Amino acid sequence: MLIPFYKLLGSELRKAGFKFVLVQGPKREHSASFTPEEHTTLSEDVDFFSLMTYDYSNNQPGPNSPVSWMTSSVLSLLSPEQRENSAMTGKILMGIPFYGYHFVIGGQPKHVLGRDYLQLLKKIKPEIEWEESSKEHKVSFTSDGKENHVYYPSLKFIQERLEMAQSLGTGISIWEIGQGLDYFFDLL
C-alpha cells in the first residue's frame, strides 16, 4: 500500500516548510480510498485531504455530486468519534465541481464548461429542473431524436454544498475554478 510512502513524503515536505495536500478518490460502491484508521495514520503527515466528491455518475446519466454521496464519502473516512473532532474533519477538503456533464442516451458523456452551458441555454432555451434528491440542477431535451440530460452547478448547488461542508466541519476544494460561471464566486 502507499501509506508509508505518503507518510514519508508528507514528513519530508513539511520539514522543508511545505504543506502537503493529498488528493484522494471518493467512496465508490462500499469502499473508500482510505479506512478511518489509515486516515488517522496519514493525518499526522498530511495537512489536508482533498476529497474528489465529483464525477459520481461517470458514464450513466445522473448527477455529478449528489449530496448524500458526498456526505457518505466524507463520513467513510472518519470513525464515529472523529466526526466530532474538528482537528480531523477540518483536514478534509470536500471537492465541489465547477463543471457539469452532458449525457446523450446511447453516447459518451462530455464535460460541460461554463461557456458551453451558456451557449446551450441560449440555443435550446430549456426548462431547468431542480432534482431534490441530489440537490442538482438538470436540463433535459431531445436533439436529433436523442434524449439529452445536462447536469451543471448553480448558485443553489454551491450553497447546498457549502452548508453541508460547514455542518460536517470540513473545508472545500474547487475543481476547477476556470471552468465555472463568474457568479459562482458570489458565494465564496
Coordinates of C-alpha atoms in Angstrom, one line a residue:
M1 CA 0.0 0.0 0.0
L2 CA 1.1 3.6 -0.5
I3 CA 0.5 4.7 3.2
P4 CA 4.3 4.5 4.1
F5 CA 5.2 6.5 1.0
Y6 CA 2.6 9.2 1.7
K7 CA 3.8 9.4 5.3
L8 CA 7.4 9.8 4.3
L9 CA 6.5 12.3 1.5
G10 CA 4.4 14.4 3.9
S11 CA 7.0 14.3 6.6
E12 CA 9.8 15.5 4.2
L13 CA 7.6 18.1 2.6
R14 CA 6.6 19.5 6.0
K15 CA 10.3 19.5 7.2
A16 CA 11.1 21.6 4.1
G17 CA 8.4 24.1 5.0
F18 CA 5.7 23.0 2.6
K19 CA 2.1 21.9 3.2
F20 CA 1.1 18.5 1.9
V21 CA -2.4 18.2 0.3
L22 CA -3.2 14.6 -0.6
V23 CA -5.8 14.2 -3.3
Q24 CA -7.9 11.2 -2.8
G25 CA -10.7 9.4 -4.6
P26 CA -14.3 9.4 -3.1
K27 CA -16.3 6.5 -1.8
R28 CA -17.2 4.1 -4.6
E29 CA -19.7 1.3 -4.1
H30 CA -19.0 0.2 -0.5
S31 CA -15.3 1.2 -0.2
A32 CA -13.5 4.4 0.4
S33 CA -9.9 5.3 -0.7
F34 CA -8.8 5.0 3.0
T35 CA -10.2 3.5 6.1
P36 CA -10.7 5.7 9.2
E37 CA -7.6 4.0 10.7
E38 CA -5.5 4.8 7.6
H39 CA -6.9 8.3 7.5
T40 CA -5.8 8.8 11.2
T41 CA -2.3 7.4 10.5
L42 CA -1.9 9.7 7.4
S43 CA -3.3 12.8 9.2
E44 CA 0.0 13.0 11.2
D45 CA 1.9 13.9 8.0
V46 CA -0.8 15.3 5.7
D47 CA -2.0 18.9 6.1
F48 CA -5.2 18.4 4.1
F49 CA -7.1 15.7 2.2
S50 CA -8.7 16.9 -1.0
L51 CA -11.6 14.5 -1.4
M52 CA -12.8 14.2 -5.0
T53 CA -16.5 14.3 -4.4
Y54 CA -17.5 14.7 -8.0
D55 CA -17.8 12.5 -11.1
Y56 CA -20.4 10.4 -9.3
S57 CA -22.3 9.2 -12.4
N58 CA -19.4 8.6 -14.7
N59 CA -20.8 7.0 -17.9
Q60 CA -24.5 6.9 -16.9
P61 CA -26.9 9.9 -16.9
G62 CA -27.1 11.3 -13.5
P63 CA -25.9 13.9 -11.0
N64 CA -22.2 14.9 -10.7
S65 CA -22.1 15.3 -6.9
P66 CA -25.2 14.2 -5.1
V67 CA -25.2 15.4 -1.5
S68 CA -26.0 12.1 0.1
W69 CA -23.0 10.5 -1.7
M70 CA -20.7 13.5 -0.8
T71 CA -21.7 13.2 2.9
S72 CA -21.2 9.4 2.8
S73 CA -17.7 9.9 1.2
V74 CA -16.6 12.3 3.9
L75 CA -18.0 10.2 6.8
S76 CA -16.4 7.0 5.4
L77 CA -13.0 8.5 6.2
L78 CA -13.9 9.1 9.9
S79 CA -14.7 6.9 12.8
P80 CA -17.8 7.9 14.8
E81 CA -15.5 9.6 17.4
Q82 CA -13.6 11.5 14.8
R83 CA -16.8 13.0 13.3
E84 CA -17.0 15.3 16.3
N85 CA -13.3 16.2 16.2
S86 CA -12.7 19.4 14.3
A87 CA -9.0 18.7 14.1
M88 CA -9.9 15.6 11.9
T89 CA -12.8 17.0 10.0
G90 CA -11.1 20.2 9.3
K91 CA -8.3 18.4 7.4
I92 CA -10.8 17.2 4.8
L93 CA -11.5 19.5 1.8
M94 CA -14.7 18.4 0.1
G95 CA -14.5 18.8 -3.6
I96 CA -17.1 21.0 -5.4
P97 CA -17.1 20.8 -9.2
F98 CA -17.4 24.0 -11.2
Y99 CA -18.2 22.0 -14.3
G100 CA -21.0 19.7 -15.4
Y101 CA -21.8 16.8 -17.7
H102 CA -23.8 16.4 -20.9
F103 CA -25.2 12.9 -21.3
V104 CA -26.7 11.8 -24.7
I105 CA -28.5 8.5 -24.3
G106 CA -26.5 5.9 -26.3
G107 CA -23.4 8.1 -26.4
Q108 CA -20.4 9.1 -24.3
P109 CA -20.8 11.8 -21.6
K110 CA -19.0 15.1 -22.2
H111 CA -17.7 17.7 -19.8
V112 CA -19.6 20.9 -19.8
L113 CA -17.8 24.2 -19.0
G114 CA -19.5 27.5 -18.2
R115 CA -19.2 28.9 -21.7
D116 CA -20.7 25.6 -23.2
Y117 CA -23.5 25.7 -20.7
L118 CA -24.4 29.3 -21.6
Q119 CA -24.4 28.5 -25.3
L120 CA -26.6 25.5 -24.7
L121 CA -29.1 27.6 -22.7
K122 CA -29.2 30.3 -25.4
K123 CA -29.7 27.7 -28.2
I124 CA -32.4 25.5 -26.8
K125 CA -34.0 27.6 -24.0
P126 CA -34.8 24.6 -21.8
E127 CA -36.6 24.4 -18.6
I128 CA -34.1 24.0 -15.8
E129 CA -35.2 21.4 -13.2
W130 CA -34.1 21.0 -9.6
E131 CA -33.5 17.4 -8.5
E132 CA -34.3 17.5 -4.8
S133 CA -32.7 14.0 -4.2
S134 CA -29.3 15.0 -5.5
K135 CA -29.7 18.8 -5.0
E136 CA -28.5 19.5 -8.5
H137 CA -30.0 21.3 -11.5
K138 CA -30.7 19.4 -14.7
V139 CA -31.7 20.2 -18.2
S140 CA -33.4 17.6 -20.3
F141 CA -34.2 17.9 -24.0
T142 CA -34.3 16.0 -27.3
S143 CA -31.9 16.7 -30.1
D144 CA -31.6 14.7 -33.4
G145 CA -34.1 12.2 -32.0
K146 CA -31.8 11.5 -29.0
E147 CA -32.6 12.2 -25.3
N148 CA -30.1 14.6 -23.7
H149 CA -29.5 15.4 -20.0
V150 CA -27.2 18.1 -18.8
Y151 CA -26.2 18.5 -15.1
Y152 CA -24.5 21.8 -14.3
P153 CA -23.8 23.6 -11.0
S154 CA -25.7 26.6 -9.9
L155 CA -25.6 29.0 -7.0
K156 CA -28.2 26.8 -5.2
F157 CA -26.0 23.8 -5.9
I158 CA -22.9 25.5 -4.5
Q159 CA -24.8 26.9 -1.5
E160 CA -26.1 23.5 -0.6
R161 CA -22.6 22.1 -0.6
L162 CA -21.1 25.0 1.3
E163 CA -23.8 24.5 4.0
M164 CA -23.0 20.7 4.0
A165 CA -19.3 21.3 4.4
Q166 CA -20.0 23.7 7.3
S167 CA -22.3 21.2 9.0
L168 CA -19.6 18.4 8.6
G169 CA -16.8 20.7 9.8
T170 CA -14.8 20.3 6.5
G171 CA -13.3 22.7 4.2
I172 CA -13.8 22.8 0.4
S173 CA -11.7 22.4 -2.7
I174 CA -12.9 23.5 -6.1
W175 CA -12.4 21.6 -9.4
E176 CA -11.7 23.7 -11.4
I177 CA -12.1 27.4 -10.9
G178 CA -11.8 28.4 -14.5
Q179 CA -14.5 26.0 -15.7
G180 CA -17.4 27.6 -13.9
L181 CA -19.5 30.8 -14.3
D182 CA -18.2 34.1 -12.9
Y183 CA -21.2 34.4 -10.5
F184 CA -20.1 31.2 -8.7
F185 CA -17.7 33.4 -6.7
D186 CA -20.5 35.4 -5.2
L187 CA -21.0 32.7 -2.5
L188 CA -17.3 32.3 -1.6

